[in-house]
Tab-separated table of C-alpha atoms in Angstrom:
chain	number	residue	atom	x	y	z
A	119	MET	CA	5.076	-47.686	49.150
A	120	ASP	CA	4.021	-44.361	47.611
A	121	ILE	CA	2.517	-44.300	44.107
A	122	THR	CA	2.087	-40.992	42.293
A	123	THR	CA	1.710	-39.768	38.796
A	124	GLU	CA	4.329	-37.313	37.549
A	125	THR	CA	4.030	-35.258	34.339
A	126	ILE	CA	7.187	-34.717	32.349
A	127	ASP	CA	7.084	-31.816	29.894
A	128	CYS	CA	9.121	-32.333	26.731
A	129	ASP	CA	9.698	-29.596	24.171
A	130	GLY	CA	7.557	-30.323	21.162
A	131	HIS	CA	5.654	-33.209	22.818
A	132	GLY	CA	3.563	-31.763	25.595
A	133	GLY	CA	3.049	-33.525	28.912
A	134	PHE	CA	4.001	-37.166	29.246
A	135	ASP	CA	2.639	-38.825	32.434
A	136	CYS	CA	4.734	-41.433	34.266
A	137	VAL	CA	3.817	-43.336	37.416
A	138	ARG	CA	6.435	-43.268	40.148
A	139	TYR	CA	6.692	-46.105	42.744
A	140	ARG	CA	8.697	-45.065	45.803
A	141	PHE	CA	9.818	-47.919	48.017
A	142	ASP	CA	11.073	-47.606	51.594
A	143	TYR	CA	13.387	-50.501	52.383
A	144	GLY	CA	13.698	-49.281	56.016
A	145	GLY	CA	9.933	-49.492	56.504
A	146	GLU	CA	6.988	-51.476	55.365
A	147	ASP	CA	8.440	-52.390	51.930
A	148	ARG	CA	11.356	-54.441	53.285
A	149	ALA	CA	9.613	-57.852	53.139
A	150	LEU	CA	8.396	-57.302	49.565
A	151	LEU	CA	11.774	-56.045	48.302
A	152	ASP	CA	13.590	-59.014	50.006
A	153	GLU	CA	11.238	-61.404	48.282
A	154	LEU	CA	11.798	-59.739	44.906
A	155	ARG	CA	15.551	-59.806	45.557
A	156	ASP	CA	15.373	-63.509	46.264
A	157	ASP	CA	13.398	-64.114	43.058
A	158	GLY	CA	15.883	-62.060	41.078
A	159	GLU	CA	18.893	-63.845	42.473
A	160	ARG	CA	17.419	-67.179	41.597
A	161	LEU	CA	16.801	-65.894	38.093
A	162	ALA	CA	20.403	-64.730	37.925
A	163	GLU	CA	21.746	-68.129	39.121
A	164	GLY	CA	19.905	-69.739	36.252
A	165	SER	CA	21.297	-67.417	33.686
A	166	ASP	CA	24.024	-68.557	31.290
A	167	GLY	CA	25.827	-65.271	31.756
A	168	ARG	CA	25.163	-63.814	28.351
A	169	MET	CA	23.180	-60.709	27.576
A	170	ALA	CA	20.254	-61.406	25.287
A	171	ARG	CA	21.381	-58.318	23.364
A	172	ASP	CA	24.818	-59.684	22.928
A	173	SER	CA	25.774	-63.295	22.076
A	174	SER	CA	29.508	-62.919	22.695
A	175	ARG	CA	29.942	-61.045	25.961
A	176	GLY	CA	29.751	-62.416	29.432
A	177	ARG	CA	28.418	-60.707	32.536
A	178	SER	CA	29.935	-60.525	35.964
A	179	ALA	CA	28.108	-62.251	38.859
A	180	ASP	CA	27.170	-58.815	40.323
A	181	THR	CA	25.874	-57.584	36.981
A	182	GLN	CA	23.801	-60.760	36.574
A	183	SER	CA	22.402	-60.282	40.095
A	184	VAL	CA	21.398	-56.658	39.454
A	185	ASP	CA	19.988	-57.512	36.095
A	186	GLY	CA	17.921	-60.310	37.640
A	187	ILE	CA	16.602	-58.269	40.524
A	188	SER	CA	15.830	-55.136	38.544
A	189	GLY	CA	14.099	-57.169	35.930
A	190	VAL	CA	11.852	-58.937	38.442
A	191	LEU	CA	11.110	-55.622	40.138
A	192	ALA	CA	10.294	-54.034	36.793
A	193	GLU	CA	7.819	-56.750	35.987
A	194	TRP	CA	6.311	-56.522	39.495
A	195	VAL	CA	5.602	-52.773	39.355
A	196	TRP	CA	3.866	-53.062	35.941
A	197	LYS	CA	1.847	-56.114	37.140
A	198	ASP	CA	0.919	-54.275	40.327
A	199	TRP	CA	-0.121	-51.082	38.504
A	200	LEU	CA	-2.192	-52.989	35.811
A	201	THR	CA	-3.901	-54.967	38.585
A	202	ARG	CA	-4.640	-51.965	40.664
A	203	THR	CA	-6.132	-50.139	37.657
A	204	ALA	CA	-8.251	-53.078	36.510
A	205	GLU	CA	-9.628	-53.540	39.981
A	206	ARG	CA	-10.278	-49.858	40.535
A	207	ARG	CA	-12.140	-49.549	37.215
A	208	ASP	CA	-13.779	-53.008	37.608
A	209	THR	CA	-12.888	-53.915	33.960
A	210	GLY	CA	-12.798	-57.604	34.581
A	211	ALA	CA	-9.243	-57.851	33.327
A	212	ASP	CA	-7.010	-60.429	35.008
A	213	VAL	CA	-3.235	-59.726	35.180
A	214	PHE	CA	-0.880	-62.643	35.704
A	215	GLN	CA	2.485	-64.198	34.997
A	216	TYR	CA	3.380	-67.719	33.930
A	217	ASP	CA	6.283	-69.375	35.760
A	218	GLU	CA	7.515	-71.630	32.878
A	219	TRP	CA	7.824	-71.391	29.135
A	220	ASP	CA	8.831	-74.051	26.603
A	221	THR	CA	11.437	-71.844	24.915
A	222	PRO	CA	12.967	-68.397	25.668
A	223	GLN	CA	11.406	-67.070	22.473
A	224	GLU	CA	7.926	-67.811	23.783
A	225	GLN	CA	8.481	-66.148	27.190
A	226	VAL	CA	5.982	-63.439	28.084
A	227	ASP	CA	6.604	-61.182	31.084
A	228	ILE	CA	2.931	-60.349	31.829
A	229	THR	CA	-0.291	-61.509	30.355
A	230	VAL	CA	-3.527	-59.429	30.544
A	231	ASP	CA	-6.739	-61.593	30.146
A	232	ARG	CA	-9.424	-59.122	29.202
A	233	GLY	CA	-12.282	-61.432	30.047
A	234	ARG	CA	-13.738	-61.311	26.477
A	235	GLY	CA	-11.741	-64.285	25.142
A	236	GLU	CA	-8.875	-61.896	24.444
A	237	SER	CA	-5.452	-61.776	26.019
A	238	ALA	CA	-2.509	-59.524	25.543
A	239	ALA	CA	1.179	-60.340	25.938
A	240	VAL	CA	3.227	-57.635	27.606
A	241	GLU	CA	7.040	-57.291	27.489
A	242	VAL	CA	8.669	-55.113	30.172
A	243	ARG	CA	11.898	-53.347	29.329
A	244	SER	CA	13.952	-51.555	32.052
A	245	SER	CA	16.933	-49.222	31.915
A	246	PHE	CA	19.097	-47.077	34.240
A	247	PRO	CA	18.994	-43.432	33.021
A	248	TYR	CA	21.493	-41.974	35.499
A	249	THR	CA	20.770	-38.412	34.311
A	250	GLY	CA	17.131	-38.791	35.450
A	251	ALA	CA	13.619	-39.712	34.086
A	252	GLU	CA	12.999	-36.429	32.386
A	253	LYS	CA	15.947	-36.612	30.035
A	254	ALA	CA	15.343	-40.353	29.424
A	255	VAL	CA	11.697	-39.632	28.353
A	256	CYS	CA	12.338	-36.567	26.325
A	257	THR	CA	15.623	-37.322	24.492
A	258	HIS	CA	17.857	-40.100	25.621
A	259	PHE	CA	15.898	-43.375	25.804
A	260	ASP	CA	13.570	-45.380	23.539
A	261	VAL	CA	10.639	-47.735	23.823
A	262	ILE	CA	12.373	-51.005	22.957
A	263	GLY	CA	10.404	-53.684	21.008
A	264	TRP	CA	11.613	-56.933	19.565
A	265	TYR	CA	15.210	-57.725	18.697
A	266	ASN	CA	17.303	-60.225	16.763
A	267	ASN	CA	20.810	-61.508	17.366
A	268	GLU	CA	22.726	-64.728	17.669
A	269	VAL	CA	21.055	-65.515	21.052
A	270	LYS	CA	17.414	-64.604	20.187
A	271	LYS	CA	16.862	-64.934	16.430
A	272	ARG	CA	13.117	-65.699	16.498
A	273	GLU	CA	11.664	-63.728	19.361
A	274	ILE	CA	7.884	-63.663	19.127
A	275	ARG	CA	6.462	-60.154	18.791
A	276	LYS	CA	4.449	-59.302	21.925
A	277	ASP	CA	1.284	-57.194	21.879
A	278	TYR	CA	2.708	-54.413	24.083
A	279	TYR	CA	6.206	-53.250	25.117
A	280	VAL	CA	6.360	-51.101	28.255
A	281	ARG	CA	9.126	-49.169	29.975
A	282	VAL	CA	10.570	-49.026	33.466
A	283	LEU	CA	13.246	-46.516	34.392
A	284	PHE	CA	15.572	-46.640	37.403
A	285	PRO	CA	16.748	-42.971	37.599
A	286	PHE	CA	20.276	-43.585	38.878
A	287	HIS	CA	23.482	-45.250	37.765
A	288	LYS	CA	23.442	-49.046	37.686
A	289	SER	CA	26.556	-49.147	39.902
A	290	ASN	CA	24.391	-47.485	42.712
A	291	PHE	CA	21.691	-50.126	42.568
A	292	TRP	CA	22.342	-51.670	45.926
A	293	THR	CA	22.558	-48.318	47.765
A	294	GLU	CA	19.237	-47.188	46.189
A	295	PHE	CA	17.485	-50.545	46.772
A	296	GLU	CA	18.165	-50.484	50.486
A	297	SER	CA	17.359	-46.842	50.975
A	298	ASN	CA	14.133	-45.255	52.258
A	299	SER	CA	13.497	-43.477	48.994
A	300	PHE	CA	13.976	-45.964	46.130
A	301	ASP	CA	12.206	-44.692	42.973
A	302	VAL	CA	11.037	-46.699	40.019
A	303	TYR	CA	9.232	-45.041	37.076
A	304	LEU	CA	6.653	-46.660	34.823
A	305	ALA	CA	7.286	-44.738	31.643
A	306	GLY	CA	4.689	-45.651	29.100
A	307	GLY	CA	5.223	-47.865	26.075
A	308	ALA	CA	3.826	-48.939	22.742
A	309	PRO	CA	1.596	-51.552	21.176
A	310	ARG	CA	3.035	-53.706	18.491
A	311	ALA	CA	1.192	-51.847	15.758
A	312	MET	CA	2.791	-48.526	16.746
A	313	LEU	CA	6.251	-50.083	16.712
A	314	GLU	CA	5.567	-51.429	13.250
A	315	ASP	CA	3.964	-48.330	11.730
A	316	SER	CA	4.881	-45.181	13.671
A	317	PRO	CA	6.962	-42.584	11.773
A	318	HIS	CA	9.145	-42.449	14.909
A	319	ALA	CA	9.853	-46.225	14.775
A	320	GLU	CA	13.092	-47.622	13.446
A	321	ASP	CA	15.455	-50.535	13.641
A	322	LYS	CA	18.731	-49.650	15.333
A	323	PRO	CA	21.663	-51.200	17.113
A	324	PHE	CA	21.453	-50.876	20.887
A	325	THR	CA	24.404	-50.629	23.174
A	326	PRO	CA	23.743	-50.286	26.949
A	327	HIS	CA	25.308	-47.178	28.534
A	328	TRP	CA	27.121	-49.353	31.136
A	329	ASP	CA	28.578	-51.698	28.509
A	330	ASP	CA	32.075	-51.310	26.910
A	331	SER	CA	31.582	-52.055	23.226
A	332	SER	CA	35.208	-51.610	22.299
A	333	ASP	CA	35.849	-55.344	21.812
A	334	GLY	CA	33.558	-55.578	18.773
A	335	GLY	CA	31.040	-57.973	20.303
A	336	GLN	CA	28.009	-59.049	18.382
A	337	ARG	CA	25.186	-56.526	19.026
A	338	GLY	CA	21.409	-57.060	18.594
A	339	THR	CA	19.177	-54.921	16.368
A	340	TYR	CA	16.041	-53.536	18.079
A	341	ARG	CA	12.837	-52.179	16.904
A	342	VAL	CA	12.352	-48.928	18.803
A	343	ILE	CA	10.326	-45.681	19.085
A	344	SER	CA	12.619	-42.831	19.808
A	345	PRO	CA	12.482	-41.131	22.231
A	346	ILE	CA	9.973	-42.464	24.735
A	347	ALA	CA	7.915	-39.271	24.511
A	348	ASN	CA	6.900	-40.237	20.988
A	349	ALA	CA	5.123	-43.375	22.292
A	350	MET	CA	2.104	-43.617	24.665
A	351	ASP	CA	2.389	-42.341	28.249
A	352	THR	CA	1.598	-44.580	31.186
A	353	PRO	CA	-2.142	-43.755	31.638
A	354	ALA	CA	-2.805	-44.050	27.922
A	355	ILE	CA	-1.206	-47.417	27.417
A	356	THR	CA	-2.634	-48.714	30.713
A	357	ASP	CA	-6.121	-47.811	29.554
A	358	GLU	CA	-5.608	-49.780	26.311
A	359	MET	CA	-4.159	-52.855	27.990
A	360	VAL	CA	-6.852	-53.327	30.721
A	361	ALA	CA	-9.846	-51.984	28.766
């Protein structure tokens, strides 16, 4: 596994730092990726087949599998990055995940215990910008906060919402996953207060790029900061979360 910081320069925004994880399935990362694949497939098997963003549409078995594995992997890279940073800086923060929640609305992807009697709930959102991370950060993609629809009407607002980008088409997931150069980008995020108060924040319908919306299915409304470059980059939001 290779971990590097890459700066994306967006017109009008300056430099936005992302952290790139590069995995090698043919090398030392195979065991880890196989474990994450197993976890993701178990998650997919337990899914009811509906997108949280859409109460009326079903998902194919392969889509459920990719969604489950990419979601588990997205959470893993942020947990790993936050843990590494906290240990390197000796902040005393503990980064962990719960296995079970009473209701889907209460589910938290990652919890950061800052050791001062404070904890922060972190939601991880992942996407597949097939035109690459640069266009995603600068123009095409948002930091995605809370949402409401017929499936999740009362989702609890988390303390932080962070981004993961898979810079290829979702249909190529398996080819990329089993390659020797599988890239995953941690692309910043936003605290709840920024999503509530930023001049760049708004409520908007959200339709995934891979989804055919022509059947008039029920879409969710998301709170977003658009584009990602208007939020905090990866080092900045990491510093805040593990301080």
